[in-house]
Amino acid sequence: MSRIFAFAVGTARSSTAGTPLDFYFPAPVINPDPDLAALIEGSFSSGVHQVAPGSLDRFAEAVGDPAMADVMRRLAAADRAMTAVRLDADEPIDSPAAAYLKLHLLSHRLALPNTLNLDGVFAHLPNVAWTDAGPIDPAELPAAQLKARLDGGHIEVLAVDKFPRMTNYVIPSGVRIADASRIRLGAYLGDGTTVMHEGQINFNAGALGPNMVEGRISQGVILGEHSDLGGSASTMGTLSGGGEITISIGKHCLIGANAGTGIPLGDRCTIEAGLYITAGTPVTLIDETGEDVRTMKARELAGGSDLLFIRNGRTGRIECRSNRKAIELNDQLHAHN
Ligand SMILES: CC(C)(COP(=O)(O)OP(=O)(O)OC[C@H]1O[C@@H](n2cnc3c(N)ncnc32)[C@H](O)[C@@H]1OP(=O)(O)O)[C@@H](O)C(=O)NCCC(=O)NCCS
């Protein structure tokens, strides 16, 4: 039984004072097969290490996977030290390098959201000014800005955040992303996912693909295949002041523009544009003949399939009935080539 849970080699950047700022791991692995695990065990000890690039040559020659061998060969030819991370179990995060490795695993589609132990991710990710001159420690930013101004230029600060944008580390195949700043490293974008300008995907959250994402996918939320998150729609997260139920949305659902959900939904559900369902929202269930069945809190419908939620424009009450029109996503809209 292999002792290796995850492994990566890549580049690290640090502040002038030596604080780690970010790590780039181009070929991370999770649960390696026995041969690769044995090779990793024989070449790297557990934890985070600086490795001389030359020492990666032997590893590149021995590794079976051609893509990984190619990455290793390129790293071995570099003239800078590399960082290797070997995690023997999926334990709480205890270093910035381990945090970056787990975020890479998610965005490389090697792990689904909510399947990794991310405890400690906030504590171990440094806050960074992400600029067009690279990552800068916010404490060192004023001096860097002054220097740039004195040289006649300026530094464009794109974000000040613990999480960088995903696309500077990995671009999963078969996706379209209208505004790269709205997707954090650690987001999971399945094949065939389109994220429009209003779409946003947090770390440890994502869309299994194919999907149209024009709204916000909060931390922990997963959007199932062929579901559509309408313009500015919202999925309720659990990080700050949200409920404790992790939201997931099944297949072939449509969350209308400006709508939102605080309950998980099964397959083929629709929420009318502009309607926000929270766990405590009173919802009147309507049967096939249009008669009221009963009124309940929305949380009782959590996880249900084939549900259509509307706010009745005549009475103002929120109603749920059988969803007759499961959406078919427009093929042309979702083409990625
Ligand atoms: C909820 C929604 C799917 C209903 O669509 P629809 O096409 O009106 O649905 P139906 O045709 O099944 O409506 C059945 C009946 O309910 C009525 N109805 C629909 N919404 C209603 C409401 N909020 N209050 C009262 N009656 C309503 C319809 O007018 C229709 O009445 P009719 O049978 O007398 O003609 C639609 O309003 C919606 O919000 N779609 C989301 C689209 C969207 O935001 N996409 C993302 C873009 S970014």
CSV table of C-alpha atoms and ligand atoms in Angstrom, one decimal:
chain,number,residue,atom,x,y,z
A,1,MET,CA,0.0,0.0,0.0
A,2,SER,CA,1.5,3.3,-1.1
A,3,ARG,CA,2.3,5.9,1.5
A,4,ILE,CA,2.1,8.8,-1.0
A,5,PHE,CA,-1.2,10.8,-1.1
A,6,ALA,CA,0.0,13.6,-3.3
A,7,PHE,CA,3.2,14.9,-4.8
A,8,ALA,CA,4.4,17.9,-6.9
A,9,VAL,CA,7.5,19.6,-8.0
A,10,GLY,CA,7.5,23.2,-9.1
A,11,THR,CA,8.7,26.8,-8.7
A,12,ALA,CA,8.3,29.0,-5.7
A,13,ARG,CA,8.4,32.8,-5.4
A,14,SER,CA,9.2,34.6,-2.2
A,15,SER,CA,9.2,38.2,-0.9
A,16,THR,CA,12.5,40.1,-0.5
A,17,ALA,CA,12.3,39.1,3.1
A,18,GLY,CA,12.0,35.5,2.2
A,19,THR,CA,8.3,35.0,2.9
A,20,PRO,CA,6.7,32.5,0.5
A,21,LEU,CA,4.3,34.1,-1.9
A,22,ASP,CA,3.2,31.4,-4.3
A,23,PHE,CA,4.0,28.0,-5.8
A,24,TYR,CA,3.5,26.7,-9.4
A,25,PHE,CA,3.1,23.0,-9.7
A,26,PRO,CA,2.7,22.1,-13.4
A,27,ALA,CA,2.3,18.3,-13.0
A,28,PRO,CA,0.8,17.4,-9.6
A,29,VAL,CA,-0.2,13.8,-8.8
A,30,ILE,CA,-2.6,12.3,-6.4
A,31,ASN,CA,-2.8,8.7,-5.2
A,32,PRO,CA,0.1,7.6,-7.6
A,33,ASP,CA,0.2,4.1,-8.9
A,34,PRO,CA,2.6,1.8,-7.1
A,35,ASP,CA,5.5,2.3,-9.5
A,36,LEU,CA,5.3,6.1,-9.4
A,37,ALA,CA,4.8,6.0,-5.6
A,38,ALA,CA,7.9,3.9,-5.2
A,39,LEU,CA,9.9,6.3,-7.4
A,40,ILE,CA,8.7,9.3,-5.4
A,41,GLU,CA,9.5,7.5,-2.1
A,42,GLY,CA,12.9,6.7,-3.3
A,43,SER,CA,13.7,10.2,-4.5
A,44,PHE,CA,12.0,12.6,-2.1
A,45,SER,CA,11.4,12.5,1.6
A,46,SER,CA,8.1,13.5,3.1
A,47,GLY,CA,7.2,17.2,3.5
A,48,VAL,CA,8.4,20.3,1.6
A,49,HIS,CA,12.0,20.6,0.3
A,50,GLN,CA,14.1,22.7,-1.9
A,51,VAL,CA,15.6,20.6,-4.6
A,52,ALA,CA,18.5,21.3,-7.0
A,53,PRO,CA,17.1,21.1,-10.5
A,54,GLY,CA,19.8,18.8,-11.7
A,55,SER,CA,18.6,16.2,-9.2
A,56,LEU,CA,15.3,16.0,-11.2
A,57,ASP,CA,17.0,14.5,-14.2
A,58,ARG,CA,17.1,11.0,-12.8
A,59,PHE,CA,13.5,11.3,-11.8
A,60,ALA,CA,12.5,12.5,-15.3
A,61,GLU,CA,14.2,9.5,-16.8
A,62,ALA,CA,12.5,7.0,-14.5
A,63,VAL,CA,8.9,8.4,-14.5
A,64,GLY,CA,6.6,6.5,-16.8
A,65,ASP,CA,4.1,9.2,-17.6
A,66,PRO,CA,5.4,11.1,-20.7
A,67,ALA,CA,3.7,14.4,-19.8
A,68,MET,CA,5.1,14.3,-16.3
A,69,ALA,CA,8.5,13.3,-17.6
A,70,ASP,CA,8.5,16.2,-20.0
A,71,VAL,CA,7.7,18.7,-17.2
A,72,MET,CA,10.4,17.2,-15.0
A,73,ARG,CA,12.9,17.5,-17.8
A,74,ARG,CA,12.1,21.2,-18.2
A,75,LEU,CA,12.3,21.8,-14.5
A,76,ALA,CA,15.6,19.9,-14.4
A,77,ALA,CA,17.0,22.2,-17.1
A,78,ALA,CA,16.2,25.4,-15.1
A,79,ASP,CA,18.8,27.4,-13.3
A,80,ARG,CA,16.9,27.8,-10.1
A,81,ALA,CA,16.0,25.7,-7.1
A,82,MET,CA,12.7,23.8,-7.2
A,83,THR,CA,10.3,23.0,-4.5
A,84,ALA,CA,9.1,19.5,-4.0
A,85,VAL,CA,6.1,18.6,-1.8
A,86,ARG,CA,5.3,15.1,-0.8
A,87,LEU,CA,2.2,14.5,1.3
A,88,ASP,CA,1.8,11.0,2.8
A,89,ALA,CA,-1.8,11.5,3.9
A,90,ASP,CA,-4.7,14.0,3.3
A,91,GLU,CA,-4.1,15.8,6.6
A,92,PRO,CA,-4.8,19.4,7.5
A,93,ILE,CA,-2.7,21.9,5.6
A,94,ASP,CA,0.5,22.8,7.4
A,95,SER,CA,2.4,24.9,4.9
A,96,PRO,CA,1.9,27.3,2.1
A,97,ALA,CA,3.3,24.7,-0.3
A,98,ALA,CA,0.9,22.1,0.8
A,99,ALA,CA,-2.0,24.6,0.4
A,100,TYR,CA,-0.9,25.3,-3.2
A,101,LEU,CA,-0.5,21.6,-4.0
A,102,LYS,CA,-4.1,20.9,-2.9
A,103,LEU,CA,-5.5,23.9,-4.8
A,104,HIS,CA,-3.6,22.7,-7.9
A,105,LEU,CA,-5.1,19.2,-7.5
A,106,LEU,CA,-8.6,20.7,-7.6
A,107,SER,CA,-8.0,22.9,-10.6
A,108,HIS,CA,-6.2,20.1,-12.5
A,109,ARG,CA,-9.4,18.0,-12.0
A,110,LEU,CA,-7.5,15.5,-9.9
A,111,ALA,CA,-9.9,15.9,-7.0
A,112,LEU,CA,-13.5,17.0,-6.8
A,113,PRO,CA,-14.6,19.8,-4.5
A,114,ASN,CA,-15.3,18.7,-0.9
A,115,THR,CA,-13.1,15.6,-1.2
A,116,LEU,CA,-9.8,17.1,0.2
A,117,ASN,CA,-9.0,18.1,3.7
A,118,LEU,CA,-8.6,21.9,3.4
A,119,ASP,CA,-8.4,22.7,7.1
A,120,GLY,CA,-5.8,25.3,7.6
A,121,VAL,CA,-5.9,26.7,4.1
A,122,PHE,CA,-6.6,30.3,5.2
A,123,ALA,CA,-4.0,30.2,8.0
A,124,HIS,CA,-1.2,28.9,5.6
A,125,LEU,CA,-1.9,30.9,2.5
A,126,PRO,CA,-0.1,34.2,2.5
A,127,ASN,CA,-2.0,37.4,1.6
A,128,VAL,CA,-0.4,38.6,-1.6
A,129,ALA,CA,-0.6,41.7,-3.9
A,130,TRP,CA,-1.0,40.1,-7.4
A,131,THR,CA,0.5,42.6,-9.8
A,132,ASP,CA,1.7,42.8,-13.4
A,133,ALA,CA,5.2,42.6,-11.9
A,134,GLY,CA,4.4,39.3,-10.2
A,135,PRO,CA,3.3,38.6,-6.6
A,136,ILE,CA,4.5,41.1,-4.0
A,137,ASP,CA,4.2,40.9,-0.2
A,138,PRO,CA,1.7,43.7,0.7
A,139,ALA,CA,4.2,45.0,3.2
A,140,GLU,CA,6.8,45.5,0.4
A,141,LEU,CA,4.3,46.9,-2.0
A,142,PRO,CA,4.7,50.7,-1.2
A,143,ALA,CA,8.4,50.5,-1.7
A,144,ALA,CA,7.9,48.6,-5.0
A,145,GLN,CA,5.3,51.1,-6.2
A,146,LEU,CA,7.6,54.0,-5.3
A,147,LYS,CA,10.5,52.5,-7.2
A,148,ALA,CA,8.3,51.8,-10.2
A,149,ARG,CA,7.1,55.5,-10.2
A,150,LEU,CA,10.6,56.8,-9.8
A,151,ASP,CA,11.5,54.7,-12.9
A,152,GLY,CA,8.7,56.4,-14.8
A,153,GLY,CA,6.2,53.5,-14.7
A,154,HIS,CA,3.7,52.1,-12.3
A,155,ILE,CA,2.7,48.7,-10.9
A,156,GLU,CA,-0.8,47.4,-11.9
A,157,VAL,CA,-2.2,45.8,-8.8
A,158,LEU,CA,-4.8,43.2,-10.0
A,159,ALA,CA,-5.8,41.9,-6.6
A,160,VAL,CA,-4.8,41.7,-2.9
A,161,ASP,CA,-5.9,38.2,-1.9
A,162,LYS,CA,-4.8,34.9,-0.5
A,163,PHE,CA,-5.9,33.0,-3.6
A,164,PRO,CA,-4.5,33.8,-7.0
A,165,ARG,CA,-6.5,33.5,-10.2
A,166,MET,CA,-6.6,30.0,-11.5
A,167,THR,CA,-5.7,30.7,-15.1
A,168,ASN,CA,-2.1,31.7,-14.2
A,169,TYR,CA,-1.5,28.2,-12.9
A,170,VAL,CA,-3.7,25.9,-14.9
A,171,ILE,CA,-6.3,26.2,-17.7
A,172,PRO,CA,-8.3,22.9,-17.8
A,173,SER,CA,-9.1,21.6,-21.3
A,174,GLY,CA,-12.4,22.5,-22.9
A,175,VAL,CA,-13.4,25.6,-21.0
A,176,ARG,CA,-14.2,29.2,-21.8
A,177,ILE,CA,-13.6,32.0,-19.3
A,178,ALA,CA,-14.7,35.5,-20.0
A,179,ASP,CA,-13.0,37.1,-17.0
A,180,ALA,CA,-10.1,35.2,-15.6
A,181,SER,CA,-10.0,37.4,-12.4
A,182,ARG,CA,-13.3,35.8,-11.2
A,183,ILE,CA,-12.0,32.2,-10.8
A,184,ARG,CA,-9.7,31.4,-7.9
A,185,LEU,CA,-7.0,28.7,-7.9
A,186,GLY,CA,-8.7,25.7,-6.4
A,187,ALA,CA,-11.8,26.0,-8.6
A,188,TYR,CA,-12.9,22.9,-10.4
A,189,LEU,CA,-14.0,23.5,-14.0
A,190,GLY,CA,-15.2,20.4,-15.8
A,191,ASP,CA,-14.9,19.9,-19.5
A,192,GLY,CA,-17.3,22.1,-21.4
A,193,THR,CA,-17.7,24.7,-18.8
A,194,THR,CA,-18.3,28.3,-19.9
A,195,VAL,CA,-18.0,31.1,-17.4
A,196,MET,CA,-19.3,34.4,-18.5
A,197,HIS,CA,-18.3,37.8,-17.1
A,198,GLU,CA,-20.7,37.7,-14.1
A,199,GLY,CA,-19.7,34.1,-13.3
A,200,GLN,CA,-17.5,33.5,-10.4
A,201,ILE,CA,-16.1,30.3,-9.0
A,202,ASN,CA,-14.4,30.1,-5.6
A,203,PHE,CA,-11.8,27.5,-4.5
A,204,ASN,CA,-13.1,24.1,-3.6
A,205,ALA,CA,-16.2,24.7,-5.7
A,206,GLY,CA,-17.1,24.2,-9.3
A,207,ALA,CA,-19.0,23.0,-12.3
A,208,LEU,CA,-18.7,19.4,-13.4
A,209,GLY,CA,-19.3,20.4,-17.1
A,210,PRO,CA,-20.8,21.0,-19.5
A,211,ASN,CA,-22.3,24.1,-17.8
A,212,MET,CA,-23.1,27.7,-18.4
A,213,VAL,CA,-22.0,29.7,-15.4
A,214,GLU,CA,-23.2,33.3,-15.3
A,215,GLY,CA,-23.6,33.5,-11.5
A,216,ARG,CA,-21.6,32.9,-8.4
A,217,ILE,CA,-20.5,29.4,-7.3
A,218,SER,CA,-19.6,29.8,-3.6
A,219,GLN,CA,-17.0,27.7,-1.7
A,220,GLY,CA,-18.1,24.1,-1.4
A,221,VAL,CA,-20.9,24.4,-4.1
A,222,ILE,CA,-21.0,22.0,-7.0
A,223,LEU,CA,-23.0,22.5,-10.2
A,224,GLY,CA,-24.0,19.3,-11.9
A,225,GLU,CA,-23.7,18.4,-15.6
A,226,HIS,CA,-25.8,20.4,-18.1
A,227,SER,CA,-27.0,22.9,-15.4
A,228,ASP,CA,-27.2,26.6,-16.0
A,229,LEU,CA,-26.5,29.3,-13.4
A,230,GLY,CA,-28.2,32.4,-14.8
A,231,GLY,CA,-26.8,36.0,-14.9
A,232,SER,CA,-25.8,37.1,-11.4
A,233,ALA,CA,-27.5,34.1,-9.7
A,234,SER,CA,-26.2,33.2,-6.4
A,235,THR,CA,-25.5,29.9,-4.5
A,236,MET,CA,-25.3,30.3,-0.8
A,237,GLY,CA,-21.9,29.5,0.7
A,238,THR,CA,-21.1,28.2,4.2
A,239,LEU,CA,-18.0,30.3,5.0
A,240,SER,CA,-19.4,33.5,6.4
A,241,GLY,CA,-22.9,33.7,8.0
A,242,GLY,CA,-24.3,31.2,5.6
A,243,GLY,CA,-26.2,28.0,6.5
A,244,GLU,CA,-24.4,24.8,7.4
A,245,ILE,CA,-25.9,22.8,4.5
A,246,THR,CA,-23.4,22.6,1.6
A,247,ILE,CA,-25.3,23.5,-1.5
A,248,SER,CA,-25.1,21.3,-4.6
A,249,ILE,CA,-27.1,21.6,-7.7
A,250,GLY,CA,-27.9,18.5,-9.8
A,251,LYS,CA,-28.0,17.9,-13.5
A,252,HIS,CA,-30.1,19.8,-16.0
A,253,CYS,CA,-31.1,22.6,-13.6
A,254,LEU,CA,-31.7,26.2,-14.3
A,255,ILE,CA,-31.1,28.9,-11.7
A,256,GLY,CA,-32.7,31.9,-13.3
A,257,ALA,CA,-31.0,35.3,-13.6
A,258,ASN,CA,-30.7,37.1,-10.2
A,259,ALA,CA,-32.1,34.0,-8.5
A,260,GLY,CA,-30.4,32.1,-5.8
A,261,THR,CA,-30.6,29.0,-3.6
A,262,GLY,CA,-29.8,28.2,0.0
A,263,ILE,CA,-30.9,24.6,-0.3
A,264,PRO,CA,-29.3,21.8,-2.4
A,265,LEU,CA,-31.3,20.8,-5.4
A,266,GLY,CA,-31.5,17.4,-7.2
A,267,ASP,CA,-31.8,17.1,-11.0
A,268,ARG,CA,-34.0,19.0,-13.5
A,269,CYS,CA,-35.0,21.9,-11.1
A,270,THR,CA,-35.7,25.4,-12.1
A,271,ILE,CA,-35.8,28.6,-10.0
A,272,GLU,CA,-37.6,31.5,-11.6
A,273,ALA,CA,-35.4,34.6,-12.4
A,274,GLY,CA,-35.2,36.9,-9.4
A,275,LEU,CA,-36.4,34.4,-6.8
A,276,TYR,CA,-34.1,33.6,-3.9
A,277,ILE,CA,-35.0,30.4,-2.0
A,278,THR,CA,-33.5,30.1,1.5
A,279,ALA,CA,-33.8,27.1,3.8
A,280,GLY,CA,-36.5,28.9,5.8
A,281,THR,CA,-38.5,30.3,2.9
A,282,PRO,CA,-42.2,29.2,3.1
A,283,VAL,CA,-43.1,27.3,-0.1
A,284,THR,CA,-46.5,26.2,-1.1
A,285,LEU,CA,-46.5,22.9,-3.0
A,286,ILE,CA,-48.9,22.7,-5.9
A,287,ASP,CA,-50.1,19.5,-7.4
A,288,GLU,CA,-50.7,18.6,-11.1
A,289,THR,CA,-54.2,20.0,-11.0
A,290,GLY,CA,-53.1,23.3,-9.6
A,291,GLU,CA,-54.4,22.6,-6.1
A,292,ASP,CA,-52.5,23.6,-3.0
A,293,VAL,CA,-51.0,20.5,-1.3
A,294,ARG,CA,-49.4,22.2,1.7
A,295,THR,CA,-47.0,24.9,2.7
A,296,MET,CA,-43.6,24.0,4.1
A,297,LYS,CA,-40.2,25.4,4.7
A,298,ALA,CA,-38.0,25.1,1.6
A,299,ARG,CA,-35.4,22.9,3.5
A,300,GLU,CA,-38.0,20.1,3.4
A,301,LEU,CA,-37.6,20.1,-0.3
A,302,ALA,CA,-33.8,20.0,-0.2
A,303,GLY,CA,-32.2,17.6,-2.6
A,304,GLY,CA,-35.5,17.1,-4.5
A,305,SER,CA,-35.6,16.6,-8.3
A,306,ASP,CA,-38.0,17.9,-11.0
A,307,LEU,CA,-39.0,21.0,-9.0
A,308,LEU,CA,-40.1,24.4,-10.4
A,309,PHE,CA,-40.0,27.3,-8.0
A,310,ILE,CA,-41.8,30.5,-8.8
A,311,ARG,CA,-43.0,33.6,-6.9
A,312,ASN,CA,-46.6,33.8,-8.0
A,313,GLY,CA,-46.9,37.3,-9.6
A,314,ARG,CA,-50.6,37.5,-8.5
A,315,THR,CA,-50.4,36.5,-4.9
A,316,GLY,CA,-46.7,37.1,-4.1
A,317,ARG,CA,-46.3,33.6,-2.4
A,318,ILE,CA,-43.6,31.2,-3.4
A,319,GLU,CA,-44.8,28.1,-5.1
A,320,CYS,CA,-43.3,24.8,-6.1
A,321,ARG,CA,-44.7,22.5,-8.8
A,322,SER,CA,-43.4,19.7,-11.0
A,323,ASN,CA,-40.9,21.0,-13.5
A,324,ARG,CA,-42.2,20.1,-17.0
A,325,LYS,CA,-39.6,21.9,-18.9
A,326,ALA,CA,-36.1,20.6,-18.0
A,327,ILE,CA,-33.8,22.8,-19.9
A,328,GLU,CA,-31.7,21.6,-22.9
A,329,LEU,CA,-28.6,23.7,-23.1
A,330,ASN,CA,-28.0,25.2,-26.4
A,331,ASP,CA,-25.3,23.2,-28.2
A,332,GLN,CA,-23.9,26.2,-30.0
A,333,LEU,CA,-23.6,28.3,-26.8
A,334,HIS,CA,-21.6,25.5,-25.3
A,335,ALA,CA,-19.3,24.7,-28.1
A,336,HIS,CA,-15.6,25.1,-27.0
A,337,ASN,CA,-13.8,24.7,-30.3
B,1,LIG,C1,-39.8,30.3,-14.1
B,1,LIG,C2,-39.8,30.3,-15.6
B,1,LIG,C3,-38.9,29.1,-16.1
B,1,LIG,C4,-41.3,30.1,-16.0
B,1,LIG,O1,-41.2,30.0,-17.4
B,1,LIG,P1,-42.6,30.0,-18.3
B,1,LIG,O2,-42.1,29.8,-19.7
B,1,LIG,O3,-43.4,31.2,-17.9
B,1,LIG,O4,-43.2,28.8,-17.7
B,1,LIG,P2,-44.5,28.1,-18.2
B,1,LIG,O5,-44.8,28.4,-19.6
B,1,LIG,O6,-44.5,26.7,-17.8
B,1,LIG,O7,-45.6,28.9,-17.3
B,1,LIG,C5,-46.8,28.3,-17.0
B,1,LIG,C6,-47.8,29.4,-16.7
B,1,LIG,O8,-47.4,30.0,-15.5
B,1,LIG,C7,-47.4,31.4,-15.6
B,1,LIG,N1,-46.3,32.0,-14.8
B,1,LIG,C8,-45.0,31.9,-15.0
B,1,LIG,N2,-44.4,32.5,-14.0
B,1,LIG,C9,-45.3,33.0,-13.2
B,1,LIG,C10,-45.3,33.8,-12.0
B,1,LIG,N3,-44.1,34.2,-11.4
B,1,LIG,N4,-46.4,34.1,-11.4
B,1,LIG,C11,-47.6,33.8,-11.9
B,1,LIG,N5,-47.7,33.1,-13.1
B,1,LIG,C12,-46.6,32.7,-13.7
B,1,LIG,C13,-47.1,31.6,-17.1
B,1,LIG,O9,-47.5,32.9,-17.5
B,1,LIG,C14,-48.0,30.5,-17.7
B,1,LIG,O10,-49.3,30.9,-17.7
B,1,LIG,P3,-50.3,30.4,-18.8
B,1,LIG,O11,-50.3,29.0,-18.7
B,1,LIG,O12,-51.6,31.1,-18.4
B,1,LIG,O13,-49.8,31.0,-20.1
B,1,LIG,C15,-39.3,31.6,-16.2
B,1,LIG,O14,-40.1,32.6,-15.8
B,1,LIG,C16,-37.9,31.9,-15.7
B,1,LIG,O15,-37.7,32.6,-14.7
B,1,LIG,N6,-36.9,31.5,-16.5
B,1,LIG,C17,-35.5,31.8,-16.1
B,1,LIG,C18,-34.8,32.3,-17.3
B,1,LIG,C19,-33.4,32.8,-17.0
B,1,LIG,O16,-33.2,33.6,-16.1
B,1,LIG,N7,-32.4,32.2,-17.6
B,1,LIG,C20,-31.0,32.6,-17.4
B,1,LIG,C21,-30.6,33.8,-18.3
B,1,LIG,S1,-29.1,34.4,-17.9
